[in-house]
Amino acid sequence: MAVSLLEHEVSDLCLGKPALRSLALTTTVAEALFALKNCDDNFLSVWNCDHTEKISKDYKGNCEEEGCGVGECKCVGKVSMVDVICYLCKDENLLFPSDALKAPVSVLLPEIPGMVVHVEPTSSLLEAIDLILQGAKNLVVPIKTRYSSRRKQHQKLSITSPTIHNGREFCWLTQEDIIRFFLSSIGLFAPLPALSVDTLGIISTEFLTIDYHSPAISKLEAISRSLADETSVAVIDSDGILIGELSPFTLACCDYSVAAAIATLSSGDLMAYIDCGGPPEDLVKVVMARLKERGLEGMLQEFTNSSCYSTTSSCQSQSSSSSDEESRPTPQSVHCIDQEESIVGP
C-alpha cells in the first residue's frame, strides 16, 4: 500500500481544482465581507505579498509569464463569513461594529501556526498526509498556467477572479480531498473495507456541546473552534439528548447580521434563525428588541440595514430603515489581488 501511495504526487489531487480567490493582508474586514458576499466560495485566502522589484539586469526571460518581476507571495490564512460573524460578536465590536469593520483582515486570522502550508506540486502524497496529521488544514499548491495579458485585463474587471501570484495560480487541498482520494483507492486498504467504523475507531466521542436554552454567545469560542476543526457544535437538552447542531458551514452561508442573533438568542432559537428557510420574522423582532434593550445601537443599525436585504416584510414595516439605507455609505469593492493590484476601487 505504501509503495502505491508513494507513486502519487500532490499534483494528482489538484486535477480540476479551481484557482484560489484571494485578499491582500491589508484588506479591511468590511472589504473582506463585501468580497465574501460577492464570491461563490465559502472561504477566501489571505496573502502577504512583497512586490519589490527583484529582476537581475542580466535576465533575458519573459517576466510577464514567469513572474520574475515581483517578490515573494505567501498565503497566510483563510477567512469565511463565520470568522466575520464571530469577530463582530465580541463585546467591544458589538458596541462599535462600524469601527470593527475598518480593522485589517488580519484580525480574523486564527493564531494557530501551520494551518495553511505551501507545498510543491511534485511533493509526494505521503508528505501531504504528514502535514495534515501535523495540523495543516489547507495545503497551498501552485497550478501550472500561462498568464496572458488578455486574461490579466479580464481579471481586473472581475471581483471573483482567481489570483495570480508571480505568474502562477494556486489551488488548495484539504483533509476532505485526501479522504476522498483514499475512498477512490479503497482497494489498497483491504481488508479495511470489511471492518466497521466502530472497529476502526475513527468516530470521535469528544465533541463540542451547548445546552438548548443557553445563550448562543456563551459558546462563541466553541463556534470559532468548530470552524478551525471542521466540525459542529452539538445542541443538547438537559438530559444530554442531541437536538440539533450549530454548523459553521451553515453560518458561512448567512449574512454577517447573524452576529446580532448570536449575541441575543439562545442556541435553540439560533438554530431556527439560521435555518435554510430564512429567519422567522418573530425572531427578527426579538433580536431587534434585545439589541435595543442592551443599548447596542450600532449593532441594531447594522442589523436593521442588513435585514432589508433578506426580509421584505420587516423592511416594509420599518419606514426609517429605507432612509437609513439610502444615506449609508456603500462599501468599497474588493478585487482579488494580483501581482500588480492588491486592493480596490470605489
Coordinates of C-alpha atoms in Angstrom, one line a residue:
M1 CA 0.0 0.0 0.0
A2 CA 2.8 2.4 1.0
V3 CA 4.6 1.8 -2.4
S4 CA 1.4 2.6 -4.3
L5 CA 0.9 5.8 -2.4
L6 CA 4.5 6.8 -2.9
E7 CA 3.8 6.8 -6.7
H8 CA 1.4 9.7 -6.4
E9 CA 2.2 13.3 -6.2
V10 CA 0.3 16.2 -4.7
S11 CA -0.5 17.4 -8.3
D12 CA -2.5 14.2 -8.8
L13 CA -5.1 15.5 -6.4
C14 CA -5.2 19.0 -7.9
L15 CA -6.7 18.0 -11.2
G16 CA -9.9 20.0 -11.8
K17 CA -9.3 22.2 -8.7
P18 CA -10.4 25.8 -9.1
A19 CA -7.9 28.6 -8.6
L20 CA -7.9 30.4 -5.3
R21 CA -9.7 33.7 -4.8
S22 CA -7.7 35.9 -2.6
L23 CA -7.5 39.0 -0.5
A24 CA -4.5 41.1 0.4
L25 CA -3.4 41.1 4.1
T26 CA -4.0 44.9 4.1
T27 CA -7.7 44.5 3.2
T28 CA -10.2 45.7 5.8
V29 CA -12.8 43.5 7.4
A30 CA -15.5 45.5 5.5
E31 CA -13.8 44.8 2.2
A32 CA -13.4 41.1 3.0
L33 CA -17.1 41.0 3.9
F34 CA -18.0 42.5 0.6
A35 CA -15.8 40.1 -1.3
L36 CA -17.3 37.1 0.6
K37 CA -20.8 38.2 -0.3
N38 CA -19.8 38.5 -4.0
C39 CA -17.8 35.3 -4.4
D40 CA -19.2 31.8 -4.6
D41 CA -16.6 30.4 -2.3
N42 CA -17.2 30.0 1.4
F43 CA -13.5 30.8 2.1
L44 CA -11.1 33.4 0.7
S45 CA -7.4 33.0 1.0
V46 CA -5.4 35.9 2.5
W47 CA -2.0 36.7 1.1
N48 CA 1.0 38.7 2.2
C49 CA 2.9 39.8 -0.9
D50 CA 6.2 41.6 -1.3
H51 CA 6.1 43.3 -4.7
T52 CA 9.6 44.7 -4.5
E53 CA 11.4 44.5 -7.9
K54 CA 13.8 41.6 -7.9
I55 CA 14.9 41.3 -11.5
S56 CA 18.6 40.8 -12.4
K57 CA 19.9 43.1 -15.1
D58 CA 21.3 40.1 -17.0
Y59 CA 17.9 38.3 -17.1
K60 CA 16.6 37.8 -20.6
G61 CA 13.5 35.8 -19.9
N62 CA 9.8 36.7 -20.2
C63 CA 8.8 38.2 -16.9
E64 CA 5.2 38.7 -17.9
E65 CA 4.7 35.0 -18.0
E66 CA 7.2 33.8 -15.4
G67 CA 6.5 36.4 -12.7
C68 CA 10.2 37.2 -12.1
G69 CA 9.5 40.9 -11.6
V70 CA 7.8 40.6 -8.2
G71 CA 8.8 39.4 -4.8
E72 CA 7.5 36.6 -2.6
C73 CA 3.8 36.0 -2.2
K74 CA 2.7 33.8 0.7
C75 CA -0.8 32.6 1.7
V76 CA -1.0 33.3 5.5
G77 CA -4.6 32.0 6.1
K78 CA -8.2 31.9 5.1
V79 CA -11.3 33.8 6.1
S80 CA -15.0 33.0 5.9
M81 CA -18.3 34.6 6.8
V82 CA -18.1 32.7 10.1
D83 CA -14.9 34.5 11.0
V84 CA -16.5 37.8 10.4
I85 CA -19.6 36.8 12.4
C86 CA -17.6 35.6 15.4
Y87 CA -15.4 38.7 15.3
L88 CA -18.4 41.0 15.4
C89 CA -19.9 39.1 18.4
K90 CA -17.0 40.2 20.7
D91 CA -18.2 42.7 23.3
E92 CA -16.2 45.7 22.1
N93 CA -17.3 45.1 18.5
L94 CA -21.0 44.7 19.4
L95 CA -20.8 48.3 20.8
F96 CA -19.0 49.8 17.8
P97 CA -19.5 47.5 14.7
S98 CA -18.7 50.2 12.2
D99 CA -15.3 50.7 13.8
A100 CA -14.7 46.9 13.9
L101 CA -15.3 46.7 10.1
K102 CA -12.5 49.1 9.5
A103 CA -9.9 46.8 11.1
P104 CA -7.5 44.9 8.8
V105 CA -8.5 41.4 7.8
S106 CA -5.6 40.0 9.8
V107 CA -7.7 40.3 12.9
L108 CA -9.8 37.5 11.6
L109 CA -7.0 35.0 11.2
P110 CA -6.7 32.4 14.0
E111 CA -3.5 32.5 16.0
I112 CA -2.8 28.8 15.2
P113 CA 0.5 28.3 13.3
G114 CA 0.7 25.8 10.5
M115 CA -2.9 25.7 9.5
V116 CA -2.0 26.8 5.9
V117 CA 1.2 25.3 4.4
H118 CA 2.7 25.8 0.9
V119 CA 3.8 22.7 -0.9
E120 CA 5.2 22.0 -4.4
P121 CA 3.1 20.0 -7.0
T122 CA 5.9 17.4 -7.0
S123 CA 5.6 16.7 -3.3
S124 CA 4.6 13.1 -2.5
L125 CA 1.2 12.3 -1.2
L126 CA 2.7 10.9 1.9
E127 CA 4.4 14.2 2.6
A128 CA 1.0 15.9 2.3
I129 CA -0.6 13.4 4.6
D130 CA 2.1 14.1 7.2
L131 CA 1.4 17.8 7.0
I132 CA -2.3 17.1 7.5
L133 CA -1.6 14.9 10.5
Q134 CA 0.6 17.7 12.0
G135 CA -2.4 20.1 11.9
A136 CA -2.4 21.7 8.5
K137 CA -6.0 22.4 7.3
N138 CA -5.1 23.6 3.8
L139 CA -2.1 22.8 1.5
V140 CA -1.5 25.6 -1.0
V141 CA -0.3 24.1 -4.3
P142 CA 0.8 26.1 -7.5
I143 CA -1.1 25.4 -10.7
K144 CA 0.9 25.4 -13.9
T145 CA -0.7 28.0 -16.2
R146 CA 0.1 30.5 -18.9
Y147 CA -0.8 34.1 -17.9
S148 CA -1.7 36.1 -21.0
S149 CA -2.1 39.9 -21.0
R150 CA -5.7 39.5 -22.3
R151 CA -6.5 37.3 -19.3
K152 CA -4.8 39.8 -17.0
Q153 CA -7.0 42.6 -18.4
H154 CA -10.1 40.4 -17.9
Q155 CA -9.2 39.7 -14.3
K156 CA -9.1 43.3 -13.3
L157 CA -12.7 43.7 -14.3
S158 CA -13.9 40.8 -12.2
I159 CA -14.3 40.7 -8.4
T160 CA -14.2 37.0 -8.2
S161 CA -11.3 36.3 -10.5
P162 CA -8.6 33.9 -9.4
T163 CA -5.4 35.5 -8.1
I164 CA -2.1 35.4 -10.0
H165 CA 1.0 35.4 -7.8
N166 CA 4.3 35.6 -9.5
G167 CA 2.7 34.4 -12.7
R168 CA 1.2 31.3 -11.1
E169 CA -2.3 30.4 -9.9
F170 CA -2.8 28.4 -6.8
C171 CA -5.3 25.9 -5.5
W172 CA -5.5 24.2 -2.1
L173 CA -6.1 20.7 -0.8
T174 CA -8.0 19.9 2.4
Q175 CA -8.4 16.9 4.6
E176 CA -11.6 16.1 2.7
D177 CA -9.6 15.9 -0.6
I178 CA -7.2 13.4 1.0
I179 CA -10.0 11.3 2.4
R180 CA -11.8 11.3 -1.0
F181 CA -8.7 10.1 -2.7
F182 CA -8.4 7.3 -0.2
L183 CA -12.0 6.3 -0.8
S184 CA -11.4 6.2 -4.5
S185 CA -8.5 3.9 -3.8
I186 CA -10.2 1.8 -1.2
G187 CA -8.9 -1.4 -2.7
L188 CA -5.4 -0.6 -1.4
F189 CA -6.6 -0.8 2.2
A190 CA -8.0 -4.4 2.2
P191 CA -9.3 -5.8 4.5
L192 CA -10.2 -2.4 5.9
P193 CA -13.4 -2.0 3.8
A194 CA -14.8 -5.0 5.6
L195 CA -14.4 -3.6 9.1
S196 CA -16.9 -1.4 10.9
V197 CA -16.2 2.2 11.7
D198 CA -16.5 1.3 15.4
T199 CA -13.8 -1.3 15.0
L200 CA -11.5 1.2 13.2
G201 CA -12.0 3.7 16.0
I202 CA -12.5 6.6 13.5
I203 CA -15.5 8.2 15.2
S204 CA -14.6 10.7 17.9
T205 CA -16.5 10.8 21.1
E206 CA -15.1 14.2 22.0
F207 CA -17.3 17.0 20.6
L208 CA -18.4 20.5 21.5
T209 CA -21.8 20.9 23.0
I210 CA -24.2 23.7 24.1
D211 CA -27.4 23.5 26.1
Y212 CA -30.6 24.2 24.0
H213 CA -31.6 27.0 26.4
S214 CA -28.2 28.5 26.9
P215 CA -27.3 31.9 25.3
A216 CA -25.6 31.2 22.0
I217 CA -22.9 33.8 22.7
S218 CA -21.7 31.8 25.7
K219 CA -20.3 29.3 23.2
L220 CA -18.8 31.8 20.8
E221 CA -15.3 30.3 21.3
A222 CA -16.7 26.8 20.6
I223 CA -18.2 28.1 17.3
S224 CA -14.8 29.5 16.3
R225 CA -13.1 26.3 17.3
S226 CA -15.6 24.2 15.3
L227 CA -14.7 26.2 12.2
A228 CA -11.0 25.5 12.7
D229 CA -11.6 21.8 13.5
E230 CA -14.1 21.5 10.6
T231 CA -16.8 20.1 12.9
S232 CA -20.0 21.5 14.5
V233 CA -21.3 22.4 18.0
A234 CA -23.9 19.9 19.2
V235 CA -27.1 21.4 20.7
I236 CA -28.4 19.1 23.5
D237 CA -31.2 19.2 26.1
S238 CA -30.9 18.9 29.8
D239 CA -30.7 15.1 29.6
G240 CA -27.9 15.2 27.1
I241 CA -30.1 14.2 24.1
L242 CA -29.0 15.6 20.8
I243 CA -31.5 18.2 19.5
G244 CA -29.5 19.7 16.6
E245 CA -26.3 21.4 15.7
L246 CA -24.7 24.8 15.1
S247 CA -22.8 24.2 12.0
P248 CA -20.1 26.7 10.8
F249 CA -20.9 25.6 7.3
T250 CA -24.5 26.8 7.7
L251 CA -23.3 30.0 9.3
A252 CA -20.9 30.6 6.4
C253 CA -24.0 30.9 4.1
C254 CA -25.6 33.5 6.3
D255 CA -25.3 37.3 6.4
Y256 CA -23.0 39.0 8.9
S257 CA -26.1 40.3 10.7
V258 CA -26.2 36.8 12.3
A259 CA -23.8 38.2 14.8
A260 CA -26.7 40.1 16.3
A261 CA -28.7 36.9 16.6
I262 CA -25.8 35.1 18.3
A263 CA -25.5 38.0 20.8
T264 CA -29.2 37.9 21.7
L265 CA -30.7 34.5 21.1
S266 CA -30.5 31.1 22.8
S267 CA -28.8 28.3 20.9
G268 CA -32.2 26.7 20.2
D269 CA -33.6 29.9 18.8
L270 CA -30.3 30.5 16.8
M271 CA -30.8 27.1 15.1
A272 CA -34.2 28.2 13.9
Y273 CA -32.8 31.6 12.9
I274 CA -30.2 30.2 10.6
D275 CA -32.4 27.5 9.1
C276 CA -32.3 27.4 5.3
G277 CA -35.8 28.8 5.1
G278 CA -34.6 32.1 6.4
P279 CA -35.0 33.8 9.9
P280 CA -38.6 33.8 11.2
E281 CA -40.0 37.3 11.5
D282 CA -40.8 36.9 15.2
L283 CA -37.2 36.1 15.9
V284 CA -36.0 39.1 13.9
K285 CA -38.2 41.2 16.1
V286 CA -36.8 39.6 19.2
V287 CA -33.3 40.3 18.1
M288 CA -34.1 43.9 17.4
A289 CA -35.8 44.4 20.8
R290 CA -33.0 42.8 22.7
L291 CA -30.4 44.9 20.9
K292 CA -32.3 48.0 21.9
E293 CA -32.6 46.9 25.5
R294 CA -28.9 46.4 25.8
G295 CA -28.1 49.7 24.2
L296 CA -26.3 48.2 21.2
E297 CA -27.4 51.0 18.9
G298 CA -24.6 50.5 16.4
M299 CA -25.3 46.8 16.0
L300 CA -29.0 47.5 15.8
Q301 CA -28.5 49.8 12.9
E302 CA -26.3 47.3 11.1
F303 CA -28.8 44.6 11.8
T304 CA -31.7 46.7 10.6
N305 CA -30.0 47.7 7.4
S306 CA -28.9 44.1 6.7
S307 CA -32.3 42.7 7.3
C308 CA -33.7 44.7 4.5
Y309 CA -31.9 42.5 2.0
S310 CA -33.4 39.3 3.3
T311 CA -36.8 40.1 4.9
T312 CA -39.1 42.2 2.7
S313 CA -41.9 42.3 5.2
S314 CA -39.7 43.6 8.0
C315 CA -38.5 46.4 5.6
Q316 CA -42.0 47.4 4.8
S317 CA -42.8 47.9 8.4
Q318 CA -39.5 49.8 9.1
S319 CA -40.0 53.0 7.1
S320 CA -37.0 54.6 8.7
S321 CA -34.8 51.7 7.6
S322 CA -35.2 52.7 3.9
S323 CA -33.9 56.2 4.5
D324 CA -31.1 54.9 6.7
E325 CA -30.0 52.5 3.9
E326 CA -30.0 55.3 1.3
S327 CA -27.8 57.5 3.4
R328 CA -25.5 54.7 4.4
P329 CA -22.1 54.7 2.5
T330 CA -21.6 51.9 0.0
P331 CA -18.8 49.5 1.0
Q332 CA -15.8 49.5 -1.3
S333 CA -15.4 46.9 -4.0
V334 CA -12.8 44.3 -3.3
H335 CA -10.8 42.9 -6.2
C336 CA -9.0 39.6 -5.6
I337 CA -5.3 40.7 -5.5
D338 CA -3.0 40.1 -8.4
Q339 CA 0.7 40.8 -8.9
E340 CA 0.1 44.5 -9.6
E341 CA -3.1 45.4 -7.8
S342 CA -3.7 44.5 -4.1
I343 CA -7.0 46.3 -3.4
V344 CA -9.8 48.1 -4.7
G345 CA -11.6 50.7 -6.3
P346 CA -14.6 52.6 -5.0

